[in-house]
């Protein structure tokens, strides 16, 4: 199943992100022993499997068919029922569930209060709801994260007001990552004694997540203590060394990329210089050709002018030639007239020489 960021898939996310979700389910596990539990928005089912370790039965419900199918392949159990369903219209009878678990779901919904009212409907009168959401001040403002799957996030007061609009008793716990130290050996003794040092900051604004336990009366609130998860991947020094190694590997990769880019830059610079020289050479050729063109244009204009003058001279000579030809014809006609005259014939008879 492909990880898109909408739901957690163990093995596809980093340890810190997975541990955040496991911590909430381990906390809820303390409240579900032998109970009928609804895990709404169960995703791929890893959390339902944790709840089922203590619960009498778990109904894992999610709107995504693919997620429920994935859960059936990897997180099925005898006391786990997997159902495709809408969290706004739960396929359950009223007053039928002891505990409703709704983790990191409400911020994905459009009709948030409608979901809580539906949770309240299926919950038994003495039942409880465990619900979590990210702290908007930390998650979006300080961390500058924007989850495209979230419709509305909450700060502490907004979350409390929404829950109290449906449940009469609300206790909010604060979930944070902490830097801790441990002395122990889980193979020798399972119990762990923890000491939580005083928190100087304002948890309502600095906490990563809010985890609320809601009931329909203060008398039904469980006496839950503080809970601390010590994940197997929680060796901070080793993780810090791994982070350092990842950063060093990334720096080395960036150095290699920088060297490659430097080589490409030098190649491109050399190529650009060659192109610049070619452009300048072409500019000189263009200037020379433009000058030659202008010279040839002036020469052609001069030839054209001379040709026009020759044409005019020819026309003039042609006109003069035609005038002379006409005059010659007229003279010839006059001579012929003289030849034909009687005087001319008489002079010829007399043997006189007559100049024609």
Coordinates of C-alpha atoms in Angstrom, one line a residue:
X1 CA 0.0 0.0 0.0
X2 CA 1.4 3.4 -1.0
X3 CA 2.2 5.9 1.7
X4 CA 0.5 9.3 0.7
X5 CA 0.8 11.1 4.1
X6 CA -3.0 10.7 4.9
X7 CA -2.5 7.7 7.1
X8 CA 0.4 6.0 8.9
X9 CA 1.8 2.8 7.4
X10 CA 4.4 1.0 9.6
X11 CA 7.6 0.4 7.6
X12 CA 6.9 3.4 5.3
X13 CA 7.4 6.2 7.8
X14 CA 10.3 7.2 10.1
X15 CA 10.5 5.9 13.6
X16 CA 9.6 9.2 15.3
X17 CA 6.4 9.6 13.4
X18 CA 5.4 6.0 14.0
X19 CA 6.2 6.2 17.7
X20 CA 3.9 9.2 18.1
X21 CA 1.0 7.1 17.0
X22 CA 2.1 4.0 18.9
X23 CA 2.3 6.0 22.1
X24 CA -1.3 7.1 21.8
X25 CA -2.5 3.6 21.3
X26 CA -0.4 2.3 24.2
X27 CA -2.0 5.0 26.4
X28 CA -5.5 4.0 25.3
X29 CA -4.6 0.3 25.8
X30 CA -4.6 1.0 29.6
X31 CA -8.3 2.0 29.4
X32 CA -9.8 -0.8 27.3
X33 CA -9.2 -4.0 29.3
X34 CA -12.1 -6.5 28.5
X35 CA -14.0 -3.6 26.9
X36 CA -16.0 -3.4 23.6
X37 CA -13.9 -0.9 21.7
X38 CA -14.5 1.0 18.5
X39 CA -11.3 2.2 16.7
X40 CA -12.7 4.8 14.3
X41 CA -10.4 6.0 11.6
X42 CA -8.4 2.8 12.2
X43 CA -6.3 3.2 9.1
X44 CA -4.2 0.1 8.3
X45 CA -5.0 -1.5 11.6
X46 CA -1.8 -1.5 13.6
X47 CA -3.4 0.4 16.4
X48 CA -6.4 -1.8 16.5
X49 CA -4.0 -4.8 17.0
X50 CA -2.5 -3.0 20.0
X51 CA -6.0 -2.3 21.6
X52 CA -7.0 -5.9 21.0
X53 CA -4.2 -7.2 23.2
X54 CA -6.3 -6.0 26.2
X55 CA -9.8 -5.3 24.9
X56 CA -12.6 -7.9 24.8
X57 CA -13.3 -7.0 21.2
X58 CA -12.2 -4.3 18.8
X59 CA -14.2 -3.0 15.8
X60 CA -11.7 -1.3 13.4
X61 CA -13.6 1.1 11.1
X62 CA -12.2 3.2 8.3
X63 CA -13.7 4.7 5.2
X64 CA -10.9 3.5 2.9
X65 CA -11.5 0.0 1.4
X66 CA -7.8 -0.3 0.7
X67 CA -6.8 0.4 4.3
X68 CA -9.2 -2.2 5.7
X69 CA -7.9 -4.7 3.2
X70 CA -4.4 -4.0 4.2
X71 CA -5.3 -4.4 7.9
X72 CA -7.0 -7.7 7.2
X73 CA -3.7 -9.0 5.6
X74 CA -1.4 -7.8 8.4
X75 CA -3.2 -7.0 11.6
X76 CA -6.2 -9.4 11.8
X77 CA -7.1 -11.0 15.1
X78 CA -9.7 -13.2 16.6
X79 CA -11.2 -10.3 18.6
X80 CA -10.8 -7.8 15.8
X81 CA -13.6 -7.0 13.3
X82 CA -12.7 -4.9 10.3
X83 CA -15.4 -2.7 8.8
X84 CA -15.5 -0.2 5.9
X85 CA -17.7 2.7 7.2
X86 CA -18.3 6.4 7.4
X87 CA -17.4 8.0 10.8
X88 CA -20.3 10.4 10.4
X89 CA -22.8 7.5 10.2
X90 CA -21.4 4.7 12.3
X91 CA -22.9 1.3 11.5
X92 CA -23.5 0.5 15.2
X93 CA -26.5 0.6 17.6
X94 CA -26.8 3.4 20.1
X95 CA -25.2 2.7 23.6
X96 CA -23.3 -0.3 22.3
X97 CA -19.6 0.6 22.8
X98 CA -17.6 0.9 26.0
X99 CA -14.7 2.9 24.5
X100 CA -14.3 4.9 21.3
X101 CA -10.8 5.6 20.1
X102 CA -10.5 8.4 17.5
X103 CA -6.8 9.3 16.9
X104 CA -5.7 11.9 14.4
X105 CA -9.0 11.8 12.6
X106 CA -11.1 14.8 13.6
X107 CA -8.7 17.3 11.9
X108 CA -9.4 15.5 8.6
X109 CA -13.2 15.9 8.8
X110 CA -15.5 18.6 7.5
X111 CA -18.3 17.9 9.9
X112 CA -16.3 17.6 13.1
X113 CA -19.1 18.1 15.6
X114 CA -21.3 15.7 13.7
X115 CA -18.6 13.0 14.1
X116 CA -18.5 13.7 17.9
X117 CA -22.3 13.5 18.1
X118 CA -22.2 10.1 16.3
X119 CA -19.5 8.9 18.7
X120 CA -21.6 10.0 21.6
X121 CA -24.6 8.1 20.2
X122 CA -22.9 4.7 20.1
X123 CA -21.1 5.2 23.4
X124 CA -22.6 3.6 26.5
X125 CA -23.7 6.1 29.2
X126 CA -20.7 5.1 31.3
X127 CA -18.4 4.8 28.3
X128 CA -15.4 7.0 27.4
X129 CA -13.9 8.4 24.2
X130 CA -10.1 8.8 23.8
X131 CA -9.5 11.4 21.0
X132 CA -6.3 13.1 19.8
X133 CA -5.4 15.9 17.4
X134 CA -2.2 17.9 16.6
X135 CA -1.7 21.2 18.4
X136 CA -2.2 23.8 15.6
X137 CA 0.2 26.3 17.3
X138 CA 3.1 23.8 17.3
X139 CA 2.2 21.8 14.2
X140 CA 1.3 24.5 11.7
X141 CA 2.6 27.8 13.1
X142 CA 5.9 26.9 14.7
X143 CA 6.9 23.9 12.6
X144 CA 5.5 25.5 9.4
X145 CA 3.9 22.3 8.3
X146 CA 0.8 22.2 6.0
X147 CA -1.0 18.9 5.7
X148 CA -3.2 18.9 2.6
X149 CA -5.4 16.3 4.3
X150 CA -6.4 18.5 7.2
X151 CA -9.5 20.6 7.0
X152 CA -9.3 22.3 10.4
X153 CA -6.7 22.1 13.2
X154 CA -7.1 23.2 16.8
X155 CA -5.3 25.1 19.5
X156 CA -6.0 24.0 23.1
X157 CA -9.0 26.1 23.8
X158 CA -10.6 25.4 20.5
X159 CA -10.2 21.7 21.0
X160 CA -11.6 21.9 24.5
X161 CA -14.6 23.9 23.5
X162 CA -15.5 21.5 20.7
X163 CA -15.3 18.5 23.0
X164 CA -17.3 20.2 25.8
X165 CA -20.1 20.9 23.2
X166 CA -20.7 17.2 23.2
X167 CA -19.2 15.7 26.4
X168 CA -19.8 17.0 30.0
X169 CA -16.4 15.8 31.3
X170 CA -13.2 16.3 29.3
X171 CA -9.6 15.7 30.5
X172 CA -6.9 16.7 28.2
X173 CA -3.4 15.1 28.3
X174 CA -0.4 16.6 26.5
X175 CA 1.8 14.5 24.2
X176 CA 5.4 15.5 23.6
X177 CA 8.7 14.1 22.6
X178 CA 11.1 14.2 25.5
X179 CA 14.8 13.6 25.8
X180 CA 15.1 10.9 28.5
X181 CA 17.6 8.6 30.1
X182 CA 17.0 5.0 31.3
X183 CA 18.8 2.6 33.5
X184 CA 17.4 -0.9 33.1
X185 CA 17.3 -4.3 31.5
X186 CA 13.8 -5.3 30.1
X187 CA 14.8 -8.9 30.1
X188 CA 15.3 -8.9 33.9
X189 CA 12.3 -6.8 35.1
X190 CA 9.4 -5.4 33.1
X191 CA 8.2 -2.6 35.4
X192 CA 9.7 0.9 34.9
X193 CA 9.6 3.7 37.4
X194 CA 9.6 7.1 35.8
X195 CA 10.2 10.5 37.1
X196 CA 8.8 13.4 35.2
X197 CA 10.7 16.6 36.0
X198 CA 8.7 19.8 36.4
X199 CA 7.7 21.4 33.1
X200 CA 8.4 25.1 33.1
X201 CA 6.7 25.8 29.7
X202 CA 3.1 26.3 28.9
X203 CA 1.9 22.8 27.7
X204 CA -1.2 24.2 26.1
X205 CA 0.9 26.0 23.5
X206 CA 4.1 23.9 23.4
X207 CA 2.7 20.4 23.3
X208 CA 2.9 18.5 20.0
X209 CA -0.5 16.8 20.4
X210 CA -3.6 16.8 22.6
X211 CA -5.0 13.5 23.8
X212 CA -8.4 13.9 25.5
X213 CA -10.4 11.4 27.5
X214 CA -14.1 12.4 27.3
X215 CA -17.1 11.0 29.2
X216 CA -20.7 11.8 29.9
X217 CA -20.0 12.5 33.5
X218 CA -17.1 13.2 35.8
X219 CA -17.9 10.1 37.8
X220 CA -17.1 8.0 34.7
X221 CA -13.6 9.6 34.2
X222 CA -10.9 6.9 34.6
X223 CA -8.1 7.6 37.1
X224 CA -5.5 7.5 34.4
X225 CA -1.9 8.4 35.3
X226 CA 0.7 9.9 33.1
X227 CA 2.1 7.6 30.5
X228 CA 5.6 7.4 29.0
X229 CA 6.5 5.2 26.0
X230 CA 10.1 4.1 25.8
X231 CA 10.3 2.9 22.2
X232 CA 12.8 0.4 21.1
X233 CA 14.1 3.0 18.6
X234 CA 14.5 5.6 21.3
X235 CA 18.3 5.5 21.7
X236 CA 18.8 9.2 21.2
X237 CA 22.6 9.0 21.0
X238 CA 22.5 6.2 18.4
X239 CA 19.8 8.1 16.4
X240 CA 21.8 11.3 16.7
X241 CA 24.9 9.4 15.3
X242 CA 22.7 8.0 12.5
X243 CA 21.4 11.5 11.8
X244 CA 24.9 12.8 11.7
X245 CA 25.9 10.1 9.3
X246 CA 22.9 10.8 7.1
X247 CA 23.8 14.5 7.1
X248 CA 27.4 13.6 6.2
X249 CA 26.2 11.4 3.4
X250 CA 24.0 14.2 2.2
X251 CA 26.8 16.7 2.4
X252 CA 29.0 14.3 0.4
X253 CA 26.2 13.8 -2.2
X254 CA 25.8 17.6 -2.5
X255 CA 29.6 18.0 -2.8
X256 CA 29.6 15.5 -5.7
X257 CA 26.7 17.3 -7.2
X258 CA 28.5 20.6 -6.8
X259 CA 31.6 19.2 -8.4
X260 CA 29.6 17.9 -11.3
X261 CA 27.7 21.2 -11.7
X262 CA 31.0 23.1 -11.5
X263 CA 32.4 21.0 -14.4
X264 CA 29.2 21.6 -16.3
X265 CA 29.4 25.3 -15.5
X266 CA 33.0 25.4 -16.9
X267 CA 32.0 23.5 -20.0
X268 CA 29.0 25.8 -20.5
X269 CA 31.2 28.9 -19.9
X270 CA 33.8 27.6 -22.5
X271 CA 30.9 26.9 -25.0
X272 CA 29.5 30.4 -24.3
X273 CA 32.9 32.0 -25.0
X274 CA 33.2 30.1 -28.2
X275 CA 29.7 31.2 -29.2
X276 CA 30.6 34.8 -28.3
X277 CA 33.6 34.7 -30.5
X278 CA 31.5 33.3 -33.3
X279 CA 28.9 36.0 -32.8
X280 CA 31.6 38.7 -33.0
X281 CA 33.0 37.1 -36.1
X282 CA 29.6 37.0 -37.7
X283 CA 29.1 40.7 -36.7
X284 CA 32.3 41.6 -38.5
X285 CA 31.2 39.6 -41.6
X286 CA 27.8 41.3 -41.4
X287 CA 29.3 44.7 -41.2
X288 CA 31.6 44.0 -44.2
X289 CA 28.8 42.6 -46.2
X290 CA 26.6 45.5 -45.4
X291 CA 29.4 47.9 -46.6
X292 CA 29.8 45.9 -49.8
X293 CA 26.1 45.9 -50.3
X294 CA 26.0 49.7 -49.9
X295 CA 28.9 50.1 -52.4
X296 CA 27.2 47.8 -54.9
X297 CA 23.9 49.7 -54.4
X298 CA 25.6 53.0 -55.2
X299 CA 27.4 51.4 -58.2
X300 CA 24.1 50.0 -59.4
X301 CA 22.4 53.4 -59.0
X302 CA 25.2 55.1 -61.0
X303 CA 24.9 52.5 -63.8
X304 CA 21.1 53.0 -63.8
X305 CA 21.6 56.8 -64.1
X306 CA 24.1 56.3 -67.0
X307 CA 21.7 53.9 -68.7
X308 CA 18.9 56.4 -68.5
X309 CA 21.2 59.1 -70.0
X310 CA 22.1 56.7 -72.8
X311 CA 18.5 55.9 -73.4
X312 CA 17.7 59.6 -73.6
X313 CA 20.6 60.2 -76.1
X314 CA 19.4 57.3 -78.2
X315 CA 15.9 58.6 -78.2
X316 CA 17.2 62.0 -79.2
X317 CA 19.4 60.6 -82.0
X318 CA 16.4 58.4 -83.1
X319 CA 14.3 61.6 -83.4
X320 CA 17.0 63.4 -85.3
X321 CA 17.5 60.4 -87.6
X322 CA 13.8 60.3 -88.3
X323 CA 13.8 64.1 -89.0
X324 CA 16.8 63.7 -91.4
X325 CA 15.2 60.8 -93.1
X326 CA 12.0 62.8 -93.6
X327 CA 14.0 65.7 -95.0
X328 CA 15.9 63.4 -97.4
X329 CA 12.6 61.9 -98.6
X330 CA 11.2 65.4 -99.2
X331 CA 14.4 66.4 -101.1
X332 CA 14.2 63.2 -103.2
X333 CA 10.6 63.9 -103.9
X334 CA 11.5 67.4 -105.1
X335 CA 14.2 66.1 -107.4
X336 CA 11.9 63.6 -108.9
X337 CA 9.4 66.4 -109.5
X338 CA 12.1 68.4 -111.3
X339 CA 13.0 65.4 -113.4
X340 CA 9.5 65.1 -114.4
X341 CA 9.2 68.7 -115.3
X342 CA 9.0 69.8 -119.1
X343 CA 12.0 72.0 -118.7
X344 CA 14.1 69.1 -117.7
X345 CA 13.0 67.1 -120.6
X346 CA 13.7 70.0 -123.0
X347 CA 17.1 70.4 -121.6
X348 CA 17.8 66.8 -122.2
X349 CA 16.6 67.0 -125.7
X350 CA 18.9 70.0 -126.4
X351 CA 21.7 68.1 -125.0
X352 CA 22.2 70.5 -122.2
X353 CA 23.6 69.2 -119.0
X354 CA 21.2 69.8 -116.2
X355 CA 22.4 69.3 -112.7
X356 CA 19.9 67.1 -111.0

